[in-house]
mmCIF file of C-alpha atoms in Angstrom:
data_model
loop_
_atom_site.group_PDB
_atom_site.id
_atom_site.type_symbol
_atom_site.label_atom_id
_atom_site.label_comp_id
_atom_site.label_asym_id
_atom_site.label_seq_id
_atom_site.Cartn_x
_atom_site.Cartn_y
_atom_site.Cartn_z
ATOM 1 C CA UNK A 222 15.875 11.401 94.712
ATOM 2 C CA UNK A 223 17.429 10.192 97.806
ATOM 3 C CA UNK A 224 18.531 6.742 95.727
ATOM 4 C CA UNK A 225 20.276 8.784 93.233
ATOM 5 C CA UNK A 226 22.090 10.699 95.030
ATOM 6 C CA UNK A 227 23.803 8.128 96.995
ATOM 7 C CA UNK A 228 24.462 6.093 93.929
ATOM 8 C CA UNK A 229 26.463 9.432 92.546
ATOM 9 C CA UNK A 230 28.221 9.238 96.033
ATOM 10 C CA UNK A 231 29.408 5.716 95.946
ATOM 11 C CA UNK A 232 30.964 6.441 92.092
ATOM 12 C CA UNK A 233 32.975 9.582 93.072
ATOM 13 C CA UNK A 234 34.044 7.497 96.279
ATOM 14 C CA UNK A 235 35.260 4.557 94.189
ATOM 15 C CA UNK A 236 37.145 6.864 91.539
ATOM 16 C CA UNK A 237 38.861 9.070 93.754
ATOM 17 C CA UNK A 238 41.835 6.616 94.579
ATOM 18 C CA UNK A 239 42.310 5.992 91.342
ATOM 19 C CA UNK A 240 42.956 9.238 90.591
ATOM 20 C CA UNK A 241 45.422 9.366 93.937
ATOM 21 C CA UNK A 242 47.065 6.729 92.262
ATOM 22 C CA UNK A 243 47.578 7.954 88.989
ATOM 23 C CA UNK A 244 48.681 11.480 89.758
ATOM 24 C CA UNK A 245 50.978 9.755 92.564
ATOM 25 C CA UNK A 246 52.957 7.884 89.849
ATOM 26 C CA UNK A 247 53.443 10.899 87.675
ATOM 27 C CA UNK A 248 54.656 13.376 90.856
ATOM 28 C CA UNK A 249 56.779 10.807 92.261
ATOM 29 C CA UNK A 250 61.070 11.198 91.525
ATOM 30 C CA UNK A 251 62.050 7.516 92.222
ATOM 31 C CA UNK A 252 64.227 6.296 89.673
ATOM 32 C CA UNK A 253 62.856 2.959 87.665
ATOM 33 C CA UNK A 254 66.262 0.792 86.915
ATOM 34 C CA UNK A 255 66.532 -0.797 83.655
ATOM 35 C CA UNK A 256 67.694 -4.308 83.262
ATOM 36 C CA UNK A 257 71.252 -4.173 80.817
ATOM 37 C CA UNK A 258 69.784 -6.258 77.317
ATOM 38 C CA UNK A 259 72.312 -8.108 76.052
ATOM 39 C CA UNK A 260 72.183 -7.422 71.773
ATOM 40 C CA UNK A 261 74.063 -10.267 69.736
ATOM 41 C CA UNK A 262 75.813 -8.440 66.690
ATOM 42 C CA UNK A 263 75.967 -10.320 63.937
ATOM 43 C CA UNK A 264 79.501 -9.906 62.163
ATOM 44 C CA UNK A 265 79.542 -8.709 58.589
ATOM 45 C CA UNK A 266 81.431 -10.546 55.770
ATOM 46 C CA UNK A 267 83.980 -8.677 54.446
ATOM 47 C CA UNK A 268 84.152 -6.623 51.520
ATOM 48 C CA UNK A 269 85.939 -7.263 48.205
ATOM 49 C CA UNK A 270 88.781 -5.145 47.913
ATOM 50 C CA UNK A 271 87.607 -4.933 44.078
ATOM 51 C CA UNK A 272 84.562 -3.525 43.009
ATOM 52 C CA UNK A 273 82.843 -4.694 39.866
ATOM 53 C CA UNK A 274 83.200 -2.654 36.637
ATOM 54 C CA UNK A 275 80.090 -0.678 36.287
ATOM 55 C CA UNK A 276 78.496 -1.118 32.827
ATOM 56 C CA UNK A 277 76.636 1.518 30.858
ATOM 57 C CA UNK A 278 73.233 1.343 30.253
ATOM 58 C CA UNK A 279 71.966 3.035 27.087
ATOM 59 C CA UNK A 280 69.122 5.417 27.181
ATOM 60 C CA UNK A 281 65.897 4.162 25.438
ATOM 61 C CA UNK A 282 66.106 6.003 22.125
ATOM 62 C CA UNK A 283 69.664 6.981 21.634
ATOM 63 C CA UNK A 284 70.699 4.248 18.854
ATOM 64 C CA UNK A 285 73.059 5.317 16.211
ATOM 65 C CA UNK A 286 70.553 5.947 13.263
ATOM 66 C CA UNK A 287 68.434 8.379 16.208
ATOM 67 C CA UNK A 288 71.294 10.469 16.882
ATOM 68 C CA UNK A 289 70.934 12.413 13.667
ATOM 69 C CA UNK A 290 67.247 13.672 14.525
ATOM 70 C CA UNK A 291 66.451 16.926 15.650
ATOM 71 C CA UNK A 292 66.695 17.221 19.803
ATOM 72 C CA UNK A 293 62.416 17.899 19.471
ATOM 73 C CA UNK A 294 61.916 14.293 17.997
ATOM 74 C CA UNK A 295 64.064 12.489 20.117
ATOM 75 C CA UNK A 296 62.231 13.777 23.087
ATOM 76 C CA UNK A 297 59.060 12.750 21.486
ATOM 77 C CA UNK A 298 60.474 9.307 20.673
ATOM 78 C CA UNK A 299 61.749 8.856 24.603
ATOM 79 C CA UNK A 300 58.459 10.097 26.276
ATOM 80 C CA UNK A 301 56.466 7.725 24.290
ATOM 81 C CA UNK A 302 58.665 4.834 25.118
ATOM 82 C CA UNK A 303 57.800 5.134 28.856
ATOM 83 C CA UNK A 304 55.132 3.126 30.111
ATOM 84 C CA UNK A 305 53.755 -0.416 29.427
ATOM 85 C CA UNK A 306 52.369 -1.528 26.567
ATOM 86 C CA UNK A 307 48.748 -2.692 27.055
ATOM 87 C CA UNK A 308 46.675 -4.939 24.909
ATOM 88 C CA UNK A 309 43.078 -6.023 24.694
ATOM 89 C CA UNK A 310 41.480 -2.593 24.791
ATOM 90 C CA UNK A 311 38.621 -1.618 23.703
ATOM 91 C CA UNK A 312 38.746 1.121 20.887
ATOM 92 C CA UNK A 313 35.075 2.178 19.957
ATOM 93 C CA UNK A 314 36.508 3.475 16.468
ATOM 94 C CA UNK A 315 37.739 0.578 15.513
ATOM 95 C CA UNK A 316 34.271 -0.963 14.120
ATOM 96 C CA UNK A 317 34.254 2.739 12.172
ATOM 97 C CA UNK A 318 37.530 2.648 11.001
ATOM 98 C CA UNK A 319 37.916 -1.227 10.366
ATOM 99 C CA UNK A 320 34.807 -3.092 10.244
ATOM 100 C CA UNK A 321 35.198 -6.968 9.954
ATOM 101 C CA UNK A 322 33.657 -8.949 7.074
ATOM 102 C CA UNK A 323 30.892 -11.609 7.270
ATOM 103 C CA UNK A 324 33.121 -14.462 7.489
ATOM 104 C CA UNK A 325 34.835 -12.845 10.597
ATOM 105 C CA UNK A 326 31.765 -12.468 12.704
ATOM 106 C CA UNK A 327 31.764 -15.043 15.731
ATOM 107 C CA UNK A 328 29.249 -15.404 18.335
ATOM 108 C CA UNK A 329 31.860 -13.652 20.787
ATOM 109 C CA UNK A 330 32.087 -10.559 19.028
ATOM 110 C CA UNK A 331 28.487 -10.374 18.448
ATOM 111 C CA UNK A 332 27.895 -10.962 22.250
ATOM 112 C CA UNK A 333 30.690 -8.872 23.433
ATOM 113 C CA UNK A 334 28.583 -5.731 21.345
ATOM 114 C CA UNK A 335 25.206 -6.397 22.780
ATOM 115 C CA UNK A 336 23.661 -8.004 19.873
ATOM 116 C CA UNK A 337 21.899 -10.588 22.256
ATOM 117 C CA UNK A 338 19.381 -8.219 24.144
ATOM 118 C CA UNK A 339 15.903 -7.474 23.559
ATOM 119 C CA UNK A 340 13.173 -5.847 24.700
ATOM 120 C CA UNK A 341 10.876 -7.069 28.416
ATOM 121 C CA UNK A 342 8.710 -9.683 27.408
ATOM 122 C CA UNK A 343 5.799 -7.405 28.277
ATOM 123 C CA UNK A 344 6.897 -5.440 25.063
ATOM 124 C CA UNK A 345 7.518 -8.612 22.554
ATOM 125 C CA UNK A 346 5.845 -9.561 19.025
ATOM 126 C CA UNK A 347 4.787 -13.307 18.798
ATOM 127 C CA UNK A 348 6.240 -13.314 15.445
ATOM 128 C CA UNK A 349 9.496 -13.092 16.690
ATOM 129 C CA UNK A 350 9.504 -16.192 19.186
ATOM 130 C CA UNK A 351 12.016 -18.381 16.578
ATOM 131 C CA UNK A 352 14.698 -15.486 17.121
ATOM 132 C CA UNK A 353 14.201 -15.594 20.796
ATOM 133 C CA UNK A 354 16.591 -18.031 22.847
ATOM 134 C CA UNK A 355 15.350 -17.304 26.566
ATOM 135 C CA UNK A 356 14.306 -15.120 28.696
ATOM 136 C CA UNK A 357 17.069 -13.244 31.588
ATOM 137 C CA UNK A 358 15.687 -11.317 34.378
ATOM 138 C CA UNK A 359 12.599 -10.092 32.479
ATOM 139 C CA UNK A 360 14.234 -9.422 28.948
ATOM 140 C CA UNK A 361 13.938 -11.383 25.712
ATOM 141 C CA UNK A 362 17.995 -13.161 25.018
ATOM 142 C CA UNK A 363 17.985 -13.028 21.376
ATOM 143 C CA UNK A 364 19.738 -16.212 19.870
ATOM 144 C CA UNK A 365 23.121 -15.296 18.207
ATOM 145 C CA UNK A 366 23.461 -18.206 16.312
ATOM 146 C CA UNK A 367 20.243 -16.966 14.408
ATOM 147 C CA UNK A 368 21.510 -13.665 14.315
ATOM 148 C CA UNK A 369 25.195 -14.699 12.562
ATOM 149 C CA UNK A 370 23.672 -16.875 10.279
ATOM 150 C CA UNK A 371 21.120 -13.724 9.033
ATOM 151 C CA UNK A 372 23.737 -11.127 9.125
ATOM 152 C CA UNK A 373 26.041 -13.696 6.342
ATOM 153 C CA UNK A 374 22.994 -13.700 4.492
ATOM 154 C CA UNK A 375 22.112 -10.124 4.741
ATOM 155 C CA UNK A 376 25.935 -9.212 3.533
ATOM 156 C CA UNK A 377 26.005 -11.587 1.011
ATOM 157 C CA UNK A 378 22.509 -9.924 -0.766
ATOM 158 C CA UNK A 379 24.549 -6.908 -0.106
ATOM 159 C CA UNK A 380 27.712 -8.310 -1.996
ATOM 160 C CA UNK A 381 25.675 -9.637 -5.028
ATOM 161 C CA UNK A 382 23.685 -5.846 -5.957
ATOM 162 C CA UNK A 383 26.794 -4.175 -5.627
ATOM 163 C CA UNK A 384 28.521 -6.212 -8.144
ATOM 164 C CA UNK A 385 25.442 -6.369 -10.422
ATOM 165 C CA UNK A 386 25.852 -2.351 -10.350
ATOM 166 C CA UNK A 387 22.692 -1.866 -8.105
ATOM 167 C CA UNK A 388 22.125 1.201 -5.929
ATOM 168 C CA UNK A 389 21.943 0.533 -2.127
ATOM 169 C CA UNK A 390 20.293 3.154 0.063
ATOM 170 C CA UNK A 391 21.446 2.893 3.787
ATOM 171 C CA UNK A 392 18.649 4.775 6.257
ATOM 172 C CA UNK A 393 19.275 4.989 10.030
ATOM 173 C CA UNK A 394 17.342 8.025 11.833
ATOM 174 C CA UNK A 395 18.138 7.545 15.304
ATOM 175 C CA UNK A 396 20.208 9.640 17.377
ATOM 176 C CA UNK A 397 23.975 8.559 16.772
ATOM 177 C CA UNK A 398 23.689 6.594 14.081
ATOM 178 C CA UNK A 399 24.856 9.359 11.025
ATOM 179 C CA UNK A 400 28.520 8.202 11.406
ATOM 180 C CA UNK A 401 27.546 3.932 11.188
ATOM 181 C CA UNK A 402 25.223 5.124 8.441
ATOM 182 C CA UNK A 403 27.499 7.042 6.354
ATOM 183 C CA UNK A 404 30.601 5.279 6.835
ATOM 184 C CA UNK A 405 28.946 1.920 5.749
ATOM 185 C CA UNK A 406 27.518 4.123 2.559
ATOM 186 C CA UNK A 407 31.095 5.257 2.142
ATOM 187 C CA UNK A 408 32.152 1.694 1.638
ATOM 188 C CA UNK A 409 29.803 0.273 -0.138
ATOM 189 C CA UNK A 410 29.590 3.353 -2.939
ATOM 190 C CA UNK A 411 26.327 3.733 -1.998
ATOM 191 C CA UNK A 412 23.920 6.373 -0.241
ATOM 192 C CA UNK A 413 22.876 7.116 3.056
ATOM 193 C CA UNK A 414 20.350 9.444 4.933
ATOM 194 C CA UNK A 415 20.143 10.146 8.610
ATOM 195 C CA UNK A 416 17.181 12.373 8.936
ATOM 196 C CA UNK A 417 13.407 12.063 8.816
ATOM 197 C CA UNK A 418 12.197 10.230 5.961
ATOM 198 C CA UNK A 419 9.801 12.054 3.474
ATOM 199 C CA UNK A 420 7.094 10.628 2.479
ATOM 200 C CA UNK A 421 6.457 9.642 -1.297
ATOM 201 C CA UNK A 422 10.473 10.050 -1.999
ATOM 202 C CA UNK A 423 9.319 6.859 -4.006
ATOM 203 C CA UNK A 424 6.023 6.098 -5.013
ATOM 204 C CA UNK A 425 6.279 9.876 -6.094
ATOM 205 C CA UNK A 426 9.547 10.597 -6.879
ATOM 206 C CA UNK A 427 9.268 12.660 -9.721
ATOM 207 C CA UNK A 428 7.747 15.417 -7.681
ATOM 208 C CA UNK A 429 10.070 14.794 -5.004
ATOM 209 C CA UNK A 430 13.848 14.008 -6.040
ATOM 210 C CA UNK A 431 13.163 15.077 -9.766
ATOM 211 C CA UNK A 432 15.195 18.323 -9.429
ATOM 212 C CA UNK A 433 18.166 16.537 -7.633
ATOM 213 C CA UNK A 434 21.827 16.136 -9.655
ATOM 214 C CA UNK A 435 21.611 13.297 -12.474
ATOM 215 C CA UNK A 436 25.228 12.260 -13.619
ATOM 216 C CA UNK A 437 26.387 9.600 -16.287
ATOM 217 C CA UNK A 438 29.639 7.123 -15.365
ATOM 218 C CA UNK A 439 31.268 5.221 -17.367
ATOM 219 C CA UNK A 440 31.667 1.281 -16.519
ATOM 220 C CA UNK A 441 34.859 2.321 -14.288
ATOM 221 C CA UNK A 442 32.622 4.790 -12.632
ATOM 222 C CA UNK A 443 34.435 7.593 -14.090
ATOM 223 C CA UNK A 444 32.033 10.647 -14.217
ATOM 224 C CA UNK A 445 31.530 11.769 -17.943
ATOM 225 C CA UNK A 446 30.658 15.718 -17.421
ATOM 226 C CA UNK A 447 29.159 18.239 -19.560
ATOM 227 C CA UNK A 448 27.536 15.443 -22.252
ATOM 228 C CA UNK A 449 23.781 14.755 -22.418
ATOM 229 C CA UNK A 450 23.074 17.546 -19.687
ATOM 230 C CA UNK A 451 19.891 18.346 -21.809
ATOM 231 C CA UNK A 452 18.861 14.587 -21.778
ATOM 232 C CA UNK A 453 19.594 14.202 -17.932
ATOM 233 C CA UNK A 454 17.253 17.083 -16.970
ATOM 234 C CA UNK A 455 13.910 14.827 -18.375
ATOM 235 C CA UNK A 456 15.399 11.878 -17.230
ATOM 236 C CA UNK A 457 13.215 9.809 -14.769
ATOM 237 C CA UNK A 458 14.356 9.644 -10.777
ATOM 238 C CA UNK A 459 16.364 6.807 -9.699
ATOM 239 C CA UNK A 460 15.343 4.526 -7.062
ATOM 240 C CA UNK A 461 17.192 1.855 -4.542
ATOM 241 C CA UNK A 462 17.359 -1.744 -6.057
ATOM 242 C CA UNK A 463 18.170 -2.663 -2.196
ATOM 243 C CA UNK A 464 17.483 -0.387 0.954
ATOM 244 C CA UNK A 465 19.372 -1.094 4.573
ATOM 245 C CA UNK A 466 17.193 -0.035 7.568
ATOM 246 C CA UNK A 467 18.546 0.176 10.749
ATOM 247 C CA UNK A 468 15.641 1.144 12.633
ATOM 248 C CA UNK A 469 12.494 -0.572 11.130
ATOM 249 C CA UNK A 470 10.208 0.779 14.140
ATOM 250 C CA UNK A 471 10.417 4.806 13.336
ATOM 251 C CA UNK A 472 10.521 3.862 9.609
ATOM 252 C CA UNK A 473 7.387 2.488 8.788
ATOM 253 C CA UNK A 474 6.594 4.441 5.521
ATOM 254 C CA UNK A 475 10.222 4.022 4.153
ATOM 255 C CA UNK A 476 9.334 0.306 3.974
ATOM 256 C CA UNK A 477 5.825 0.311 3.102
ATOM 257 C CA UNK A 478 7.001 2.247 -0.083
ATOM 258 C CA UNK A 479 9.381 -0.017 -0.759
ATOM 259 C CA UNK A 480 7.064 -2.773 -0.574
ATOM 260 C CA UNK A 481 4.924 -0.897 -3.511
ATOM 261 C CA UNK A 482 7.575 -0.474 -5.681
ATOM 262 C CA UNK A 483 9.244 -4.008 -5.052
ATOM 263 C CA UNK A 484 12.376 -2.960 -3.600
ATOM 264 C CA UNK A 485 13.984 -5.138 -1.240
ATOM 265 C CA UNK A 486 14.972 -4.323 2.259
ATOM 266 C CA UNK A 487 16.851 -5.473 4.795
ATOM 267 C CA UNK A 488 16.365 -4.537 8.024
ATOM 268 C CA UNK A 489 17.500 -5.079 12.065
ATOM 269 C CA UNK A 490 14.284 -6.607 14.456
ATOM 270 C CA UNK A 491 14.340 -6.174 17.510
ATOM 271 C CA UNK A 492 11.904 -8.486 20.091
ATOM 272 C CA UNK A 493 9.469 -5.051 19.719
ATOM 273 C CA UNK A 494 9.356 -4.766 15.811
ATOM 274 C CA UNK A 495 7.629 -6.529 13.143
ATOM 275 C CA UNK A 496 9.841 -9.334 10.841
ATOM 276 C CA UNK A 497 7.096 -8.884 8.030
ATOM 277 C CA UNK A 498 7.910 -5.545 7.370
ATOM 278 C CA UNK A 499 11.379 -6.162 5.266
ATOM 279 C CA UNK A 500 12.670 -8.822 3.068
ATOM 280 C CA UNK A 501 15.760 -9.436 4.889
ATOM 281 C CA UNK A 502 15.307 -9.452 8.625
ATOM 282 C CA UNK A 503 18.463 -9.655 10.839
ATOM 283 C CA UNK A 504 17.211 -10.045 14.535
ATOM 284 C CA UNK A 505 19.596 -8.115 16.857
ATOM 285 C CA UNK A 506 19.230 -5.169 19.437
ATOM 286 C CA UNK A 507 18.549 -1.883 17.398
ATOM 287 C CA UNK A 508 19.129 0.140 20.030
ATOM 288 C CA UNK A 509 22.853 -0.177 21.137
ATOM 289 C CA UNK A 510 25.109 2.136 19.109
ATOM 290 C CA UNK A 511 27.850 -0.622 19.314
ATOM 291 C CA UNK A 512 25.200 -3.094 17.809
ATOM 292 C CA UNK A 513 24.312 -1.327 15.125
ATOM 293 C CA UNK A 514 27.465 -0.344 14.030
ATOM 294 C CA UNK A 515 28.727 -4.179 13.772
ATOM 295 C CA UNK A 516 25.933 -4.767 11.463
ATOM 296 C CA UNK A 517 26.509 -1.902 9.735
ATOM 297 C CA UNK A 518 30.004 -1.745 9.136
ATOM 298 C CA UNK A 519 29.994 -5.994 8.138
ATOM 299 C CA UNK A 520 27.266 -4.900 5.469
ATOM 300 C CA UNK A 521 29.066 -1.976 3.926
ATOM 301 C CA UNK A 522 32.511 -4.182 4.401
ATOM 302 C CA UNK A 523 30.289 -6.735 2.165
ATOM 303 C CA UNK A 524 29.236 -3.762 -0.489
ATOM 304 C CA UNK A 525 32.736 -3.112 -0.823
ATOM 305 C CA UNK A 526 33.480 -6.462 -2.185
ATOM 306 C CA UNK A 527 30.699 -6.813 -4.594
ATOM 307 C CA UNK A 528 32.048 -3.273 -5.928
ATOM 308 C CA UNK A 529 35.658 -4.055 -6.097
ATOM 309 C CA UNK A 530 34.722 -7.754 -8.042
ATOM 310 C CA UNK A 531 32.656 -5.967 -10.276
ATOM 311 C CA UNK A 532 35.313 -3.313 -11.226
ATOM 312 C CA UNK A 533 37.866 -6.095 -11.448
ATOM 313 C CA UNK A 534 35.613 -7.328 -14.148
ATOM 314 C CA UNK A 535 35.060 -4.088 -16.122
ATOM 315 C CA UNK A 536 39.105 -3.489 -16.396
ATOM 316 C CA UNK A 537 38.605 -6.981 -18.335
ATOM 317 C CA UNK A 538 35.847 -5.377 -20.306
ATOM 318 C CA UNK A 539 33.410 -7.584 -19.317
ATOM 319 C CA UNK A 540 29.805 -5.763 -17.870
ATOM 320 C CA UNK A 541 27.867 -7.521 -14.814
ATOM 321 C CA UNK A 542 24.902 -5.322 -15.477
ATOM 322 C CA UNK A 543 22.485 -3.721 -18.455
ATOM 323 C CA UNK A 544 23.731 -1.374 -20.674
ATOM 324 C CA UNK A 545 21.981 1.902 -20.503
ATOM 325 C CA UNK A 546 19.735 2.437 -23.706
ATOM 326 C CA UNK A 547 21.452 5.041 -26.277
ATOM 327 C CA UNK A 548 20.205 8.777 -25.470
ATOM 328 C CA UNK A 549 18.565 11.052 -28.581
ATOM 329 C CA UNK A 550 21.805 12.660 -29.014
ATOM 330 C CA UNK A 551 23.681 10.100 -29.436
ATOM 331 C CA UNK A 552 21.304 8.824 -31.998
ATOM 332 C CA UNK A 553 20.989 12.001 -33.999
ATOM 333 C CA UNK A 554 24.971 11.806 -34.184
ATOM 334 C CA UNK A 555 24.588 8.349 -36.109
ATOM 335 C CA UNK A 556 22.136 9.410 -38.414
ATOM 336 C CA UNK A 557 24.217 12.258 -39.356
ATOM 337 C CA UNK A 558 27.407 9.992 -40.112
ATOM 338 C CA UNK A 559 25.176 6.947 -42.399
ATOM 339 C CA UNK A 560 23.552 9.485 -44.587
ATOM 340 C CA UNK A 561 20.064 11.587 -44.891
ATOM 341 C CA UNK A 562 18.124 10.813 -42.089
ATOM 342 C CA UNK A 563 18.690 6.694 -42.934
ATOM 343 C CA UNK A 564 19.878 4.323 -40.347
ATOM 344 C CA UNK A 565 23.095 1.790 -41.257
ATOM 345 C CA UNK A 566 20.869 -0.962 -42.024
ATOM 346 C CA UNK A 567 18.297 0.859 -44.319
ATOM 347 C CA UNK A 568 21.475 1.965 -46.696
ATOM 348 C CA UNK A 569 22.473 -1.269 -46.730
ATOM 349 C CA UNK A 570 18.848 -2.578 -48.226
ATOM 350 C CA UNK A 571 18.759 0.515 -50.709
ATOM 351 C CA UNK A 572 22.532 -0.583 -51.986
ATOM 352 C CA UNK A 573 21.506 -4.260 -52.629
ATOM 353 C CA UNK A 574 18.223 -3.418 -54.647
ATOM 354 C CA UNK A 575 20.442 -1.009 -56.859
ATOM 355 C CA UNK A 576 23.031 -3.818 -57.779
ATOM 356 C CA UNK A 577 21.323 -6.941 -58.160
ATOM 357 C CA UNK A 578 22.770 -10.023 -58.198
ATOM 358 C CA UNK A 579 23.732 -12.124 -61.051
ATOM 359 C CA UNK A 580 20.973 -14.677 -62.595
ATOM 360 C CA UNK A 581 18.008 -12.604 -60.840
ATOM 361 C CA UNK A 582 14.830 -12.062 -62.825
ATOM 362 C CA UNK A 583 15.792 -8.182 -63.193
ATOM 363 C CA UNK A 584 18.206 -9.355 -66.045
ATOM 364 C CA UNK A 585 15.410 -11.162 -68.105
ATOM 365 C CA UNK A 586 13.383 -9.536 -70.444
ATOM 366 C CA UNK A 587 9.748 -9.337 -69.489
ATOM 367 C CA UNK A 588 7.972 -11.991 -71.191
ATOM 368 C CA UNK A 589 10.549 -14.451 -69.964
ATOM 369 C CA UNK A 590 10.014 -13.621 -66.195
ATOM 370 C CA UNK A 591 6.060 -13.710 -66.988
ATOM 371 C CA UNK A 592 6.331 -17.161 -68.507
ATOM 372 C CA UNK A 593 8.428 -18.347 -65.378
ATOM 373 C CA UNK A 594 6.176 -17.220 -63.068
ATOM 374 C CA UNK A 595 3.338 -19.676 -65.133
#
C-alpha cells in the first residue's frame, strides 16, 4: 500500500507543471509578432477586347422531322436519350425469345451457361466417365466438346422427324422449366408437358388419352373441321415418334415406356443419371435453368427448320411422309359415284366381258371353238 501511494504522488508531482504551463500560455496578454510574408503575384495576361461568338447547341431530339410530334413524345424521345449506351449484358430472355441454332453453339456460350458442371464425384455413374473431362474442387467438369458435338446431333434427329411430319413430345417436370419446355414446343409445332407424368399414357393409351381432341390437317397443316368427326371418335391414340427429356432422373417411367413401344428419346445426363436410359444422350448439367434452356431452345430452333423445309416442300406438292389411309366415309362416297355397290375397277372388268374383242372365240360357233381347243 505504502508503494502505491507514493508512486500516485510522484505522477501528480510530475504533471502539475505542465498544467502551470499550459494554462500560463492561454492567460497570458503578450502579443506574438508576425513576420510580414512577402506573396509574389503573378500578373494576368490580358483579355481580348473581343469575345468569341457563342454557338448554339441543339437539344438532343429537336430535329426538324421531331418538331411535328406531340410535346408527350418528344419528352419520351429526350429522356431516353440520356444516359450511355451499354453493351454486353446479359438478358436472361434472350435464349426464350431468340434461341441460337446448332451451328451457332460454341464452347463459350455453352460454358458461359453452366453446361460444364456436374455432380461431386461421390454422387457419379461409371458409365458416364467418357463425358467427364476432370475433376474441380470435388465436382465432375463435364467436357464441352462432347457436349457440342451431342447437342448437333441431338438437333439434327430433331430437324429430320419434323420434316418427315413426326410428332415430338417435349417433357421437363422440374420447377422452372414450363416456359423452356413450351417455348421450344412452340417452335418446333410440337407438344410439351410440365407436370407429373402418368403412368401408361403409352403402353395404355387407349384408356388414357383416348377421350382427348383428334383433328385431321391437311399437308399445309390447315385444320379440316367438322368432316370425319364420327371416324375420329374410334380412331386409335397417337403417340410421339421422338420424345425430348429434360430431366431423365425424375422421369424414369416416361422412358421405360418409350423403350416398349420403340420410341426414341433424347435426353440431358447429368454425372448422376444413367446414359442407357435414352437413345440420344446429351451430357450437360440438368439442373441450371440457363442450361437447360440452351439445349432446349437450340432443339426446338432445330424443329423449326425441319417444319419450315417440309412445308416448303408441300407448297411444291411434294409429301415427305405417308399418306393417311382413306376413312369409311370417304369410301362409301366412291362407291356411290362408280355404281351399285362396285368399285372403279370391277366396272371396268364387267364392261370388257360385255364387248368382246374382235377375233375372240365368243364370235365362233361352238363346234369350231371345240375343235380348236383339240
Amino acid at each position: 500500500m505504502i508503494v502505491r501511494q507514493l508512486v500516485r504522488q510522484s505522477r501528480q508531482l510530475r504533471a502539475l507543471p505542465r498544467q502551470s504551463r499550459i494554462l500560463s500560455r492561454f492567460s497570458s496578454t503578450e502579443t506574438t509578432g508576425q513576420t510580414p510574408v512577402q506573396t509574389i503575384v503573378a500578373e494576368q495576361a490580358p483579355q481580348l477586347e473581343t469575345p468569341a461568338p457563342a454557338v448554339a447547341v441543339p437539344e438532343p431530339g429537336t430535329s426538324g422531322a421531331q418538331e411535328k410530334l406531340d410535346p408527350n413524345t418528344l419528352r419520351r424521345i429526350k429522356f431516353h436519350s440520356l444516359g450511355s449506351d451499354v453493351t454486353g449484358v446479359y438478358r436472361p430472355e434472350s435464349l426464350l425469345k431468340n434461341p441460337p441454332k446448332a451451328t451457332d453453339v460454341t464452347l463459350e456460350m455453352l460454358l458461359a451457361n453452366q453446361t460444364h458442371l456436374g455432380h461431386s464425384t461421390s454422387r457419379w455413374n461409371p458409365q458416364n466417365s467418357r463425358y467427364i473431362f476432370g475433376i474441380r474442387e470435388g465436382t465432375h467438369i463435364i467436357s464441352l466438346d462432347i457436349t457440342a458435338a451431342y447437342l448437333r446431333r441431338a438437333a439434327k434427329i430433331v430437324e429430320e422427324v419434323a420434316f418427315r411430319g413426326g410428332l415430338v413430345l417435349f417433357a421437363g417436370t422440374r420447377k422452372g422449366q414450363k416456359r423452356a419446355v413450351v417455348r421450344a414446343a412452340e417452335l418446333a409445332q410440337g407438344y410439351h408437358i410440365f407436370e407429373r407424368w402418368i403412368p401408361g399414357s403409352l403402353t395404355n393409351g387407349q384408356q388414357i388419352l383416348g377421350h382427348c381432341d383428334k383433328k385431321i390437317v391437311n399437308g399445309l397443316d390447315e385444320t379440316i373441321e367438322d368432316l370425319w368427326k364420327e371416324e375420329l371418335e374410334g380412331y386409335r391414340a397417337l403417340k410421339p415418334d421422338l420424345v425430348v427429356c429434360l430431366n431423365p432422373v425424375e422421369n424414369v417411367v416416361l422412358l421405360h415406356e418409350c423403350g416398349l413401344n420403340n420410341v426414341p428419346t433424347i435426353g440431358i445426363i447429368d454425372t448422376d443419371a444413367d446414359p442407357t436410359r435414352v437413345t440420344y444422350p446429351i451430357p450437360a448439367n440438368d439442373d441450371s435453368l440457363r442450361s437447360v434452356t440452351l439445349i432446349a431452345g437450340v432443339l426446338g430452333r432445330a424443329g423449326e427448320a425441319g417444319q419450315q423445309r417440309r412445308l416448303a416442300l408441300a407448297r411444291k406438292g411434294e409429301w415427305t411422309y405417308k399418306l393417311m389411309q382413306p376413312l369409311r366415309q370417304q369410301v362409301e362416297e366412291t362407291t356411290l359415284e362408280t355404281g351399285e355397290g362396285q368399285t372403279p375397277e370391277a366396272s371396268q372388268e364387267v364392261v370388257s366381258e360385255e364387248v368382246p374383242s374382235e377375233g375372240s372365240p365368243l364370235d365362233k360357233p361352238k363346234e369350231e371353238a371345240s375343235k380348236d381347243d383339240e
